[in-house]
PDB file of C-alpha atoms and ligand atoms in Angstrom:
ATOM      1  CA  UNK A   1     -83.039 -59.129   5.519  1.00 91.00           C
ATOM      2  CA  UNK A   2     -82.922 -59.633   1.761  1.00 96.00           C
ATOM      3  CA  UNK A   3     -82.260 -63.073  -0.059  1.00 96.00           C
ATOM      4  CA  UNK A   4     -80.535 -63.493  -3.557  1.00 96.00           C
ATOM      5  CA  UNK A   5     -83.876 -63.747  -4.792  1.00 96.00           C
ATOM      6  CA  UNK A   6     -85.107 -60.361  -3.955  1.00 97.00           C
ATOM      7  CA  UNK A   7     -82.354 -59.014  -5.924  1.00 97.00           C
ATOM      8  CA  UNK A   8     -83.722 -60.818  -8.734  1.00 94.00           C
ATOM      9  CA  UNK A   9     -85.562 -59.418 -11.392  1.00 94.00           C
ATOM     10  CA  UNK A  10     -86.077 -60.510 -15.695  1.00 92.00           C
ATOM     11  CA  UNK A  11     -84.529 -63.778 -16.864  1.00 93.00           C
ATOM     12  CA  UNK A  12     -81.385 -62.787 -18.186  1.00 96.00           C
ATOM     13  CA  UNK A  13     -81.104 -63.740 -22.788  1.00 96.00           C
ATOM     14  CA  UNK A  14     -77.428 -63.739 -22.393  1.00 97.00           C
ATOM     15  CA  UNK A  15     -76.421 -66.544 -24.964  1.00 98.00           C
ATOM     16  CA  UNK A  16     -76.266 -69.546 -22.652  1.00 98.00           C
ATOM     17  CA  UNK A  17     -72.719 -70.206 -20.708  1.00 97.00           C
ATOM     18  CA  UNK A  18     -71.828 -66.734 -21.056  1.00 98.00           C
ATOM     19  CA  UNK A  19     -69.742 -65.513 -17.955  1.00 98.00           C
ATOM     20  CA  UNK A  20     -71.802 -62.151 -17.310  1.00 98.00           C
ATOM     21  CA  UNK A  21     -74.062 -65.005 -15.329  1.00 98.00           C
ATOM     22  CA  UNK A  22     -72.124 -65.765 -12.784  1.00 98.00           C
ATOM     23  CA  UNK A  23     -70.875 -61.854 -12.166  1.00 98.00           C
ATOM     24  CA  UNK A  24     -74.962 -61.445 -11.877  1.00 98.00           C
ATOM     25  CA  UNK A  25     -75.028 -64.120  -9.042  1.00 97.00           C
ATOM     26  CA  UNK A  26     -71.495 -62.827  -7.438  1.00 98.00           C
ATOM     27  CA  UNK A  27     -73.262 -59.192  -7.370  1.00 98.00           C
ATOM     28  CA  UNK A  28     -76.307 -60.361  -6.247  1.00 98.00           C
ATOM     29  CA  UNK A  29     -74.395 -62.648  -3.407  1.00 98.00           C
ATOM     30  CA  UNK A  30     -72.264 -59.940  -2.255  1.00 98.00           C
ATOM     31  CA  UNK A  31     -75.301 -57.409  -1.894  1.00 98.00           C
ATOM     32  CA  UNK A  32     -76.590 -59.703   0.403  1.00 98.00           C
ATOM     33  CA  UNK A  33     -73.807 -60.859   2.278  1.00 98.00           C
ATOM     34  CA  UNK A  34     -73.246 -56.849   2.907  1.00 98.00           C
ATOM     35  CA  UNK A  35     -77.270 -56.875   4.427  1.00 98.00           C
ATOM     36  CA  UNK A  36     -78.219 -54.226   1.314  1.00 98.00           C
ATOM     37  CA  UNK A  37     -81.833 -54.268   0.648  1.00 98.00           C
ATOM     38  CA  UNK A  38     -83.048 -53.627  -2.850  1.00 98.00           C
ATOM     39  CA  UNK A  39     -84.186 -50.001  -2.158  1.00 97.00           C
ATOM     40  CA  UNK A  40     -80.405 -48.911  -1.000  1.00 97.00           C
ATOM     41  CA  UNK A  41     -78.531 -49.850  -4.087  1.00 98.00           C
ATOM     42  CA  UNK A  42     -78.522 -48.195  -7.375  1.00 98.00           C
ATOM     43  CA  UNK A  43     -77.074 -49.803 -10.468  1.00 98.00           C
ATOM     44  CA  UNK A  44     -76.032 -47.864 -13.633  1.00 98.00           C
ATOM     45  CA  UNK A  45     -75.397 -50.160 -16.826  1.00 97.00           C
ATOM     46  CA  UNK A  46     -74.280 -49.152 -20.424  1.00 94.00           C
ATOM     47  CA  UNK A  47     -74.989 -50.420 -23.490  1.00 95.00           C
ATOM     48  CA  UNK A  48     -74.119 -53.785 -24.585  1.00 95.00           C
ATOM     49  CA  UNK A  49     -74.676 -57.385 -23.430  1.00 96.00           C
ATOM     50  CA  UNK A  50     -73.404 -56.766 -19.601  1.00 96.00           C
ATOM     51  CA  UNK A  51     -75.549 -53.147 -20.211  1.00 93.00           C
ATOM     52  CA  UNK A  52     -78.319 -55.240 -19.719  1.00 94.00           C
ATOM     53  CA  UNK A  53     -77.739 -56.463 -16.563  1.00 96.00           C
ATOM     54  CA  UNK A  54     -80.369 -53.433 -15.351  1.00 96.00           C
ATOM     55  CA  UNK A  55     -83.341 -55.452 -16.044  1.00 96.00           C
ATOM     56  CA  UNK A  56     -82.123 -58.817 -14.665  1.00 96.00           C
ATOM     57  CA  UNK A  57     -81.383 -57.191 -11.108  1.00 96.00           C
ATOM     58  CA  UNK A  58     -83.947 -55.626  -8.985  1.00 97.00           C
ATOM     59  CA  UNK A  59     -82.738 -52.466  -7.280  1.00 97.00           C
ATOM     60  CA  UNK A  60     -83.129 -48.787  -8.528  1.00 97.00           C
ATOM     61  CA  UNK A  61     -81.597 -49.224 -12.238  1.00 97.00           C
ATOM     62  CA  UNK A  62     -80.217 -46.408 -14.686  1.00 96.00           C
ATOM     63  CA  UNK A  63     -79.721 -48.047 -18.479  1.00 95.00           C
ATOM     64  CA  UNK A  64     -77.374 -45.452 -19.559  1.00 92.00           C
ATOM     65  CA  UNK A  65     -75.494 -44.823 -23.060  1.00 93.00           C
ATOM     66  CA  UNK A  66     -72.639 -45.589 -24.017  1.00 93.00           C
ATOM     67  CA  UNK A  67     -69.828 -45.041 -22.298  1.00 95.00           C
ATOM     68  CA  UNK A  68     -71.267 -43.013 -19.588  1.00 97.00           C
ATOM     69  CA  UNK A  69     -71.968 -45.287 -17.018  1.00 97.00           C
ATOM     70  CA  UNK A  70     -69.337 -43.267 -14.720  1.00 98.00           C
ATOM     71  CA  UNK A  71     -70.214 -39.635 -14.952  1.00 98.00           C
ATOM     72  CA  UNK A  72     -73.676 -40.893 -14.328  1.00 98.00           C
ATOM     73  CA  UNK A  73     -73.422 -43.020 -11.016  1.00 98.00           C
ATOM     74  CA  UNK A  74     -70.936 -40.101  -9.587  1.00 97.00           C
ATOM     75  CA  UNK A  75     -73.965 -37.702 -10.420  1.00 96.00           C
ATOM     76  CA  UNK A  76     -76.115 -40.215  -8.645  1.00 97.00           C
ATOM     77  CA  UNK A  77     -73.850 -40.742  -5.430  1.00 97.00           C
ATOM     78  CA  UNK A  78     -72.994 -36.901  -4.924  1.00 95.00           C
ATOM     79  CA  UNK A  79     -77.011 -36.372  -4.840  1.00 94.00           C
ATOM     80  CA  UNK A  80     -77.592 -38.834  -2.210  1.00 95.00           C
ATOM     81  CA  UNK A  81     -74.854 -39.846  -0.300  1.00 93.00           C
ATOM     82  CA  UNK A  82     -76.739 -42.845   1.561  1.00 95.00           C
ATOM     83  CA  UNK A  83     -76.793 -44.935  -1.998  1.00 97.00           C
ATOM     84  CA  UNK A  84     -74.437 -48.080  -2.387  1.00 98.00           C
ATOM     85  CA  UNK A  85     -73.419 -46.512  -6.142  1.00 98.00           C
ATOM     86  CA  UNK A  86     -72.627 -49.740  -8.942  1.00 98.00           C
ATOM     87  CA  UNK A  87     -71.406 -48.787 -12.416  1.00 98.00           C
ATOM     88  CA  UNK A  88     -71.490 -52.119 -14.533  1.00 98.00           C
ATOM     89  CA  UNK A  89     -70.809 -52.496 -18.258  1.00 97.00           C
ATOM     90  CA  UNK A  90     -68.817 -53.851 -20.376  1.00 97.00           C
ATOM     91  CA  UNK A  91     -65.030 -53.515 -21.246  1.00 97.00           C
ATOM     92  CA  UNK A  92     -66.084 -51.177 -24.901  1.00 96.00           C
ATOM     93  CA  UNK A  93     -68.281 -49.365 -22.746  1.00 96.00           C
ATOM     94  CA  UNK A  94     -65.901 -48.326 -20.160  1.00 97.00           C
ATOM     95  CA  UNK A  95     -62.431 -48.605 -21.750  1.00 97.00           C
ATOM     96  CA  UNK A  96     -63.011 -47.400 -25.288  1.00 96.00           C
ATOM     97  CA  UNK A  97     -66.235 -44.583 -25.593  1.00 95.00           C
ATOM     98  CA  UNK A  98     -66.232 -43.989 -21.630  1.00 96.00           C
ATOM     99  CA  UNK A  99     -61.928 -44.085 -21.995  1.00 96.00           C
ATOM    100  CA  UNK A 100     -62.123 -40.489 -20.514  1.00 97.00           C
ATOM    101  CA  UNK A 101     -64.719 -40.707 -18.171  1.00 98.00           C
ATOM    102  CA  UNK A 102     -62.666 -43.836 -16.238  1.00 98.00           C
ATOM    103  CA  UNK A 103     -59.602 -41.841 -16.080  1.00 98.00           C
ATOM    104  CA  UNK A 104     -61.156 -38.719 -14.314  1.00 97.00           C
ATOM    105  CA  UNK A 105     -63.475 -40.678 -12.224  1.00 98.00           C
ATOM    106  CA  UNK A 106     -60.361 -42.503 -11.057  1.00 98.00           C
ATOM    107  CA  UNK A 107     -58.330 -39.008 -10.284  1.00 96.00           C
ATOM    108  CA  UNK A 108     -61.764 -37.560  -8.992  1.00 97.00           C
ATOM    109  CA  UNK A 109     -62.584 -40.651  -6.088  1.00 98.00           C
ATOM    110  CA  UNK A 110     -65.689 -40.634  -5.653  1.00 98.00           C
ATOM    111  CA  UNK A 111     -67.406 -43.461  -3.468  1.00 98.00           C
ATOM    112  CA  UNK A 112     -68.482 -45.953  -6.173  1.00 98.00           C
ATOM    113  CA  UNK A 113     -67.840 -49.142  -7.316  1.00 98.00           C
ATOM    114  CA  UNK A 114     -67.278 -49.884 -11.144  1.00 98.00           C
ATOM    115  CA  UNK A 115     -67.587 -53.254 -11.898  1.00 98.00           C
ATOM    116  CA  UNK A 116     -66.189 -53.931 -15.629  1.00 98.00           C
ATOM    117  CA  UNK A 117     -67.582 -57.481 -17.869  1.00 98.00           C
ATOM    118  CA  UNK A 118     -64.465 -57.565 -19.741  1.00 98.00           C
ATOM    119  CA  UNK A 119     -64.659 -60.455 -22.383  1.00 98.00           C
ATOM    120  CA  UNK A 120     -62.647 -58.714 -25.291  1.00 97.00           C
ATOM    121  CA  UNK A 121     -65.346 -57.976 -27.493  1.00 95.00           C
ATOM    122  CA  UNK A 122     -68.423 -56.363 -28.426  1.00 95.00           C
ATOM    123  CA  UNK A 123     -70.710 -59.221 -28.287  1.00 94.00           C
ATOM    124  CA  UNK A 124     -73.758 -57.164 -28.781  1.00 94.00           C
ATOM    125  CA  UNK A 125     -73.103 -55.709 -32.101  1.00 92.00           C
ATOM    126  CA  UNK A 126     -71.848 -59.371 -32.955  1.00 92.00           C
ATOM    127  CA  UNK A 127     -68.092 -59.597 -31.675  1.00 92.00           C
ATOM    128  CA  UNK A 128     -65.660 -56.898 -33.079  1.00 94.00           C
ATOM    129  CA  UNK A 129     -62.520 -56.333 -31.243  1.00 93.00           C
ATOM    130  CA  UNK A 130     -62.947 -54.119 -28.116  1.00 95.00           C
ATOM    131  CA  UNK A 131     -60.216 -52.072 -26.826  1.00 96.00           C
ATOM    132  CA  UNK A 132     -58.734 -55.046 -24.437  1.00 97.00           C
ATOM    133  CA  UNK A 133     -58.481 -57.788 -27.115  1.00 96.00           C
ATOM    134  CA  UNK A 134     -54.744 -58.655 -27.807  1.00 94.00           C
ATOM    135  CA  UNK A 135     -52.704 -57.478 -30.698  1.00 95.00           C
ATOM    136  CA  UNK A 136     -53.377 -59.904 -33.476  1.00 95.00           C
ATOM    137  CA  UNK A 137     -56.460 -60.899 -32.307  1.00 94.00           C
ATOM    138  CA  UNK A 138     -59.117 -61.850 -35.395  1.00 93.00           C
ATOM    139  CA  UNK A 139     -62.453 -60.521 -35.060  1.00 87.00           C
ATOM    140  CA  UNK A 140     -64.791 -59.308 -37.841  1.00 82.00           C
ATOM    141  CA  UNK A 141     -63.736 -55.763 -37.464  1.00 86.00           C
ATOM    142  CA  UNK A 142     -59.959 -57.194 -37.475  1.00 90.00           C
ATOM    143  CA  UNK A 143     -59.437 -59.654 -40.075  1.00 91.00           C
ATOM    144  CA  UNK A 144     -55.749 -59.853 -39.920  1.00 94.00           C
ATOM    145  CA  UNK A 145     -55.595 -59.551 -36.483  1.00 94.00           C
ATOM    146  CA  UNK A 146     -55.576 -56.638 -34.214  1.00 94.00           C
ATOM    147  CA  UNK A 147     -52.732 -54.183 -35.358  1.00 95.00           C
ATOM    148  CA  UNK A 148     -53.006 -51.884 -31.890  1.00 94.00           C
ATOM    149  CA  UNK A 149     -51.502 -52.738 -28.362  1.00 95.00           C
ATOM    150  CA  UNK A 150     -54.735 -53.479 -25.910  1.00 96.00           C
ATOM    151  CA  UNK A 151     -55.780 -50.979 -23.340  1.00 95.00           C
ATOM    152  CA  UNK A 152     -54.060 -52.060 -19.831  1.00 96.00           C
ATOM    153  CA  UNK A 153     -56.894 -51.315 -17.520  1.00 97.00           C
ATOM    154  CA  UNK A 154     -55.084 -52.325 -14.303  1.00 98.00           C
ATOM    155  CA  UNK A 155     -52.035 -50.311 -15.230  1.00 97.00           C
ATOM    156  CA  UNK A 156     -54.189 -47.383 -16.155  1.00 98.00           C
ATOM    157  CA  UNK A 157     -56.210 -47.259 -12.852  1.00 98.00           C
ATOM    158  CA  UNK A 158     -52.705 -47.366 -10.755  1.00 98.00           C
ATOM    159  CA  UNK A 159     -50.941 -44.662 -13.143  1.00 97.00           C
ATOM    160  CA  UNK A 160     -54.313 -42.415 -12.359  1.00 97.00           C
ATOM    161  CA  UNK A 161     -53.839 -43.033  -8.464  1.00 97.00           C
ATOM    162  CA  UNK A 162     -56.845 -45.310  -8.026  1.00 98.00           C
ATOM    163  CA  UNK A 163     -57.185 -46.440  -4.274  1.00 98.00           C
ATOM    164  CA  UNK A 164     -59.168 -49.362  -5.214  1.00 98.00           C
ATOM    165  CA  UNK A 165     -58.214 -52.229  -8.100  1.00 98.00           C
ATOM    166  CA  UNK A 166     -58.705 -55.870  -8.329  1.00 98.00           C
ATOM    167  CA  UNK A 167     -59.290 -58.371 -10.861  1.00 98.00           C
ATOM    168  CA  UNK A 168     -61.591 -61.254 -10.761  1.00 98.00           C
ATOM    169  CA  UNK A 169     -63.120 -64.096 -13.128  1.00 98.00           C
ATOM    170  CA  UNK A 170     -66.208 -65.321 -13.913  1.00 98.00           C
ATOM    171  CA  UNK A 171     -65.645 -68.819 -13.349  1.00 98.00           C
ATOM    172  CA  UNK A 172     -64.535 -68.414 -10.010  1.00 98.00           C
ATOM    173  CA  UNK A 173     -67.620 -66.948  -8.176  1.00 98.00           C
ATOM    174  CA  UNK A 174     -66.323 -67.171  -4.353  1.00 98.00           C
ATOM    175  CA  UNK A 175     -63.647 -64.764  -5.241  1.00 98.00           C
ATOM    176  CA  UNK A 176     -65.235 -62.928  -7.122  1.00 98.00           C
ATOM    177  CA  UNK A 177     -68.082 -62.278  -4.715  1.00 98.00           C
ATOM    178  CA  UNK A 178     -65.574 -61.556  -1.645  1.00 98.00           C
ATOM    179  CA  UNK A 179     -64.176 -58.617  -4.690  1.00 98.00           C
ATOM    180  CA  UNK A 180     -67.202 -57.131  -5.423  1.00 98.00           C
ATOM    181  CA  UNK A 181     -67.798 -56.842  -1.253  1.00 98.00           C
ATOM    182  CA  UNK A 182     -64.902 -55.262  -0.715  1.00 98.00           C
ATOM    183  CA  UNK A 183     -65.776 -53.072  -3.779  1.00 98.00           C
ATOM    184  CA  UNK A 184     -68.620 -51.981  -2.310  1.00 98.00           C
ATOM    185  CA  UNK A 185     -66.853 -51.139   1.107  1.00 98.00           C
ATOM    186  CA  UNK A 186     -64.458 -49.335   0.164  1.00 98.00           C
ATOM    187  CA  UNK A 187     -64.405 -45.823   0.608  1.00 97.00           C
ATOM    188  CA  UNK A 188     -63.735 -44.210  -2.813  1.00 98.00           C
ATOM    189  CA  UNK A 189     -63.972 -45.144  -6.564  1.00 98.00           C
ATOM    190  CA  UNK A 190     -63.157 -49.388  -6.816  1.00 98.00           C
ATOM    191  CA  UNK A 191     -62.298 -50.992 -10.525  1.00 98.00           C
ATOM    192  CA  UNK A 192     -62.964 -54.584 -10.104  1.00 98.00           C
ATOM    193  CA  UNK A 193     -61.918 -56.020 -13.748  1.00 98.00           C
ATOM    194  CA  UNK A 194     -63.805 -59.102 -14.381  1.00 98.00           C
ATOM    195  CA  UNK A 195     -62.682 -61.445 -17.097  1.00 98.00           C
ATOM    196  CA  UNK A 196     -65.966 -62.903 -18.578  1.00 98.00           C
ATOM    197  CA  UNK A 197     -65.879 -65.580 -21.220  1.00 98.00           C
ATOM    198  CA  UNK A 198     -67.676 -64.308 -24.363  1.00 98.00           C
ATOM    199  CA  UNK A 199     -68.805 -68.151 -25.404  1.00 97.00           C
ATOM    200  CA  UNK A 200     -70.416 -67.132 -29.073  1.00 97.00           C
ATOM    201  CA  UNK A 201     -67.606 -64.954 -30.398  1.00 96.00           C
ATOM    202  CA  UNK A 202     -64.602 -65.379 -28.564  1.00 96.00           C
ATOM    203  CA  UNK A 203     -62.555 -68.678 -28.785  1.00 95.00           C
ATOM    204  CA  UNK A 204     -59.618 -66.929 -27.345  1.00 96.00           C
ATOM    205  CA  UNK A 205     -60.280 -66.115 -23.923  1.00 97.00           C
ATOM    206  CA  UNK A 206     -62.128 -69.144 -23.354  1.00 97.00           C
ATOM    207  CA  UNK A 207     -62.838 -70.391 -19.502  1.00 98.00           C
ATOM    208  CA  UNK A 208     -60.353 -73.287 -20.070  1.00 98.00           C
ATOM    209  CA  UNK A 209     -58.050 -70.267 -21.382  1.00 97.00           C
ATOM    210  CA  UNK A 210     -58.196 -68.522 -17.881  1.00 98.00           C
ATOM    211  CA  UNK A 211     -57.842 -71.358 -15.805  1.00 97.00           C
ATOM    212  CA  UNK A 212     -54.663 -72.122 -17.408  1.00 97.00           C
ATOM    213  CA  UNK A 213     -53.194 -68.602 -17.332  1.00 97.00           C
ATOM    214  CA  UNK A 214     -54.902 -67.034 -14.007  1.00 98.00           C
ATOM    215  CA  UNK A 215     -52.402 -66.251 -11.152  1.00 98.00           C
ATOM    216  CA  UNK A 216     -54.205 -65.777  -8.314  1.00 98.00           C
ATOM    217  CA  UNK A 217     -52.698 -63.085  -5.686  1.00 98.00           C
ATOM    218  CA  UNK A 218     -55.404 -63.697  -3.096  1.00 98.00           C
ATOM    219  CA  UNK A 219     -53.574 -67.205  -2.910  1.00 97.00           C
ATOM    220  CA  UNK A 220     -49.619 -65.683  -3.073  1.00 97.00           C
ATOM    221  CA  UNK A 221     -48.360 -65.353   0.390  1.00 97.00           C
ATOM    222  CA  UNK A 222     -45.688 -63.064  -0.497  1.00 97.00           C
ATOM    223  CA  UNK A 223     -48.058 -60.638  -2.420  1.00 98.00           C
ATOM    224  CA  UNK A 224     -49.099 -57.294  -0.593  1.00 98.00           C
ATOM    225  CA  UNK A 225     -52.243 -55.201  -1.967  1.00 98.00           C
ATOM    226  CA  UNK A 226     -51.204 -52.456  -0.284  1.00 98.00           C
ATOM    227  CA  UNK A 227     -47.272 -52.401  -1.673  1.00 98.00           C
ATOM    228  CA  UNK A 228     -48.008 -49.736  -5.388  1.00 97.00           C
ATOM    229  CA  UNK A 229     -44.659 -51.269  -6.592  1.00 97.00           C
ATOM    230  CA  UNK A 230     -45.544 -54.855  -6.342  1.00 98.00           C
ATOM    231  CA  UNK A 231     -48.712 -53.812  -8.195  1.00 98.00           C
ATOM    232  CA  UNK A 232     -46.735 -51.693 -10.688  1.00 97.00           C
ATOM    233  CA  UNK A 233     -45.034 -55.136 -11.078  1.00 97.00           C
ATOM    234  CA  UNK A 234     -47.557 -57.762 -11.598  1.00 97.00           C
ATOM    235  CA  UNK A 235     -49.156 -55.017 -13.913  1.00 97.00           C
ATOM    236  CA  UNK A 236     -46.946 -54.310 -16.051  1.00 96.00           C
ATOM    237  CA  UNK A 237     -46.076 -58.665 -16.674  1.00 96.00           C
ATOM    238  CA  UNK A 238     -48.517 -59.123 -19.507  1.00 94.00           C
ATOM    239  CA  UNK A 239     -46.995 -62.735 -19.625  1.00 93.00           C
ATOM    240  CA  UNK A 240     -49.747 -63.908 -17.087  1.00 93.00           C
ATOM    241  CA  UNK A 241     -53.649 -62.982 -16.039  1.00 97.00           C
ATOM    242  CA  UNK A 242     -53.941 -61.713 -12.134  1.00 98.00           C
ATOM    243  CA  UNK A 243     -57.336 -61.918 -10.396  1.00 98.00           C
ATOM    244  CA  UNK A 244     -57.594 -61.107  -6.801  1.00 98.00           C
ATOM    245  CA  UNK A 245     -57.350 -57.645  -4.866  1.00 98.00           C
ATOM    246  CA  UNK A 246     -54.379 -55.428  -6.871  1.00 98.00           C
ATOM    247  CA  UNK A 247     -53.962 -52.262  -4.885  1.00 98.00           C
ATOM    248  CA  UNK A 248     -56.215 -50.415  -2.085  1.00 98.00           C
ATOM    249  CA  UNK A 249     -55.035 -47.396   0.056  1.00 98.00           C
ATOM    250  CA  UNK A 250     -57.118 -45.367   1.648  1.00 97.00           C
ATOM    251  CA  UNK A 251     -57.469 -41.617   0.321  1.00 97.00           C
ATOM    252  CA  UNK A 252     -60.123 -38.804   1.149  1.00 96.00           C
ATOM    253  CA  UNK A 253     -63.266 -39.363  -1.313  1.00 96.00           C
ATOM    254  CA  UNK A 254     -64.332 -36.610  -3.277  1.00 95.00           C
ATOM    255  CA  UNK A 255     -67.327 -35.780  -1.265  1.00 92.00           C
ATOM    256  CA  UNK A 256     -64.588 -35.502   2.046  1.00 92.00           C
ATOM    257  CA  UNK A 257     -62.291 -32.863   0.251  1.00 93.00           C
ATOM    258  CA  UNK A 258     -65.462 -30.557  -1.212  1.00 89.00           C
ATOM    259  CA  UNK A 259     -65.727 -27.702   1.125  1.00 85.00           C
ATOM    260  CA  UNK A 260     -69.545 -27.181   2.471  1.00 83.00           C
ATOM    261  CA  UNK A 261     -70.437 -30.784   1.382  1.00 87.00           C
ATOM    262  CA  UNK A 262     -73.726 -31.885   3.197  1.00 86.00           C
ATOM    263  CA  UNK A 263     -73.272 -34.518   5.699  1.00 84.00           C
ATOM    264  CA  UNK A 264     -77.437 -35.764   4.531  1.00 87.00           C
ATOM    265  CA  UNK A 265     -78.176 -36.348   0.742  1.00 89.00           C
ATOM    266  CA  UNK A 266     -78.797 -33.653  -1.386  1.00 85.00           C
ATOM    267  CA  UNK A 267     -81.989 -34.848  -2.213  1.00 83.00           C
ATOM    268  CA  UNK A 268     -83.000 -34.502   1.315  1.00 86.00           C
ATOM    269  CA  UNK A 269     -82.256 -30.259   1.293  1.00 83.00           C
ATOM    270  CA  UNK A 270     -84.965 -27.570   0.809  1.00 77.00           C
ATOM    271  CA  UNK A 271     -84.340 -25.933  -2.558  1.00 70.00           C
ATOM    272  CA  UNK A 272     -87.160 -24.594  -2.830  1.00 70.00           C
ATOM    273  CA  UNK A 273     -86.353 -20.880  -1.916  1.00 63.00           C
ATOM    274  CA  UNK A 274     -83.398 -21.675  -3.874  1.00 61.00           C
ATOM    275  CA  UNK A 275     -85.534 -22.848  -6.940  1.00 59.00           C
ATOM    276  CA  UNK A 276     -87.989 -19.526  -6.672  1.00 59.00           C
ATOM    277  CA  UNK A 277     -85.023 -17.515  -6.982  1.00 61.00           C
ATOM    278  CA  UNK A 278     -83.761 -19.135  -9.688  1.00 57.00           C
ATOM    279  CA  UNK A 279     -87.343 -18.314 -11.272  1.00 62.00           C
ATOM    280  CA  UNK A 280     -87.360 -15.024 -10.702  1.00 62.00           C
ATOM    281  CA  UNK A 281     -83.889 -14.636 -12.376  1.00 54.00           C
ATOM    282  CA  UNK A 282     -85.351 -16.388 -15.178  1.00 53.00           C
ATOM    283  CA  UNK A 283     -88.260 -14.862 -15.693  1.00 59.00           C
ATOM    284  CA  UNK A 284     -86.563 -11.193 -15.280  1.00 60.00           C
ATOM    285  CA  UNK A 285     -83.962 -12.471 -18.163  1.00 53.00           C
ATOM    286  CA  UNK A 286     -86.389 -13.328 -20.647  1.00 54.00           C
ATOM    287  CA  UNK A 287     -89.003 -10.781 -19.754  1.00 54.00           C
TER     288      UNK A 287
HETATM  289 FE1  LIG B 301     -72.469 -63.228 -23.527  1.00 58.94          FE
HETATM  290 FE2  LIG B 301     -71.134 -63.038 -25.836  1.00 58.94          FE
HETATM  291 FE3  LIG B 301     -73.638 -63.943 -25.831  1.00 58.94          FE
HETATM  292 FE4  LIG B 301     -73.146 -61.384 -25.316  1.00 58.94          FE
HETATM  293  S1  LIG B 301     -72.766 -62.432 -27.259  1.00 58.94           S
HETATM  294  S2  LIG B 301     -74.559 -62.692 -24.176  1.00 58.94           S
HETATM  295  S3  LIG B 301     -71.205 -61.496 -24.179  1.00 58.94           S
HETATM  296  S4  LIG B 301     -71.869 -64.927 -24.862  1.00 58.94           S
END
């Protein structure tokens, strides 16, 4: 059975104190926890500081660009089917340049998890507003303050019919490894939102700024994941941060509702008479 360690790979250059850290150790924890090996997981990053997370964790690893960290683990997990599927990147990545992929990977269910580093900013390219910063928030890109309204992931996901949502933070790695577990599990496309402090260019969101906003619903008795309109409800209060499981239902993934689906992997099928044929109509085209 695998340790932490074998999920281990580069020493992460994240600035030190940064939050993406501890999401490393939660994902790494969780993997474990679930008995994964190394060789059954595939993790797709994007581009920025969380992108890099695909050299710090040892597992099959896709560094794609950015914003298309969804269309390429679906592509991955319709191939082979036996693949735990992780999408990680950050919250420009996903929310801003990948904006349309989340929404149709979310109406389209497919059986991955997307794990979002969402710390307000695009700490890579040296901490300009990203699409989940707060209206008037200064940044270098935003001088006066940020003039637009900031993309409501949580709302989003439930408007789109997502069957999977929670929200965790990165100074709170027990619930945020039991999250990314049940991420993992669940059948269908998961969002797990994770608020990560961006410690060299944010001095908003700051950890001690979390721990004295953060409600947590894992902790509220009267708080059901499984009720949309008490979701609806703490998602649409912008007055206070929610971690904890959201909203989960259970829905038919993609790969259940495609007619003729394979119950083995793609990858495992002979194409090759397939493929010849294909040759022969290419070769009689361009003859
Ligand atoms: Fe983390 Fe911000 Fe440093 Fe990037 S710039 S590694 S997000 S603290």
């Amino acid at each position: 059975m695998a340790a932490i360690k074998d999920f281990a790979l580069h020493r992460p250059t994240w600035c030190p104190g940064c939050g993406d850290f501890a999401i490393l150790k939660a994902m790494q924890t969780a993997l474990v926890n679930l008995g994964l090996e190394p060789h059954d997981v595939v993790l797709v990053g994007g581009i920025g500081c969380s992108g890099k997370i695909t050299d710090y964790f040892r597992c099959y690893g896709f560094h794609g660009v950015h914003g298309r960290i969804l269309p390429l683990a679906m592509g991955v997990k319709l191939a082979n089917r036996d693949l735990t599927v992780i999408g990680a990147g950050g919250d420009g990545d996903g929310y801003s340049i990948g904006g349309n992929h989340f929404l149709h990977a979310i109406r389209r269910n497919v059986d991955i998890a997307y794990i979002v580093f969402d710390n307000h900013v695009y700490g890579l390219t040296k901490g300009q507003s990203s699409p989940t910063a707060a209206s008037g928030y200064r940044a270098k890109s935003a001088a006066y303050g940020v003039a637009e309204q900031p993309m409501r992931p949580i709302g989003t996901a439930l408007a789109m019919g997502a069957t999977f949502i929670a929200q965790g933070f990165s100074g709170n790695v027990k619930q945020l490894t039991r999250l990314i577990e049940a991420a993992v599990k669940h059948r269908g496309f998961s969002l797990l939102n994770v608020f990560t402090p961006c410690v060299t260019y944010n001095s908003v969101n700051t950890y001690e700024f979390y721990r004295e906003n953060i409600v947590n619903l894992d902790e509220d008795p009267d708080f059901d994941a499984t009720d949309r309109g008490l979701a609806i409800e703490k998602a649409m209060d912008f007055s206070k941060v929610y971690t904890g499981l959201i909203y989960r239902e259970e829905k038919p993934s993609y790969d259940e509702l495609l007619p003729n689906y394979p119950s083995v992997p793609l990858t495992s099928l002979d194409i090759s008479k397939e493929r010849s044929d294909w040759d022969s109509v290419f070769l009689e085209e361009f003859a």
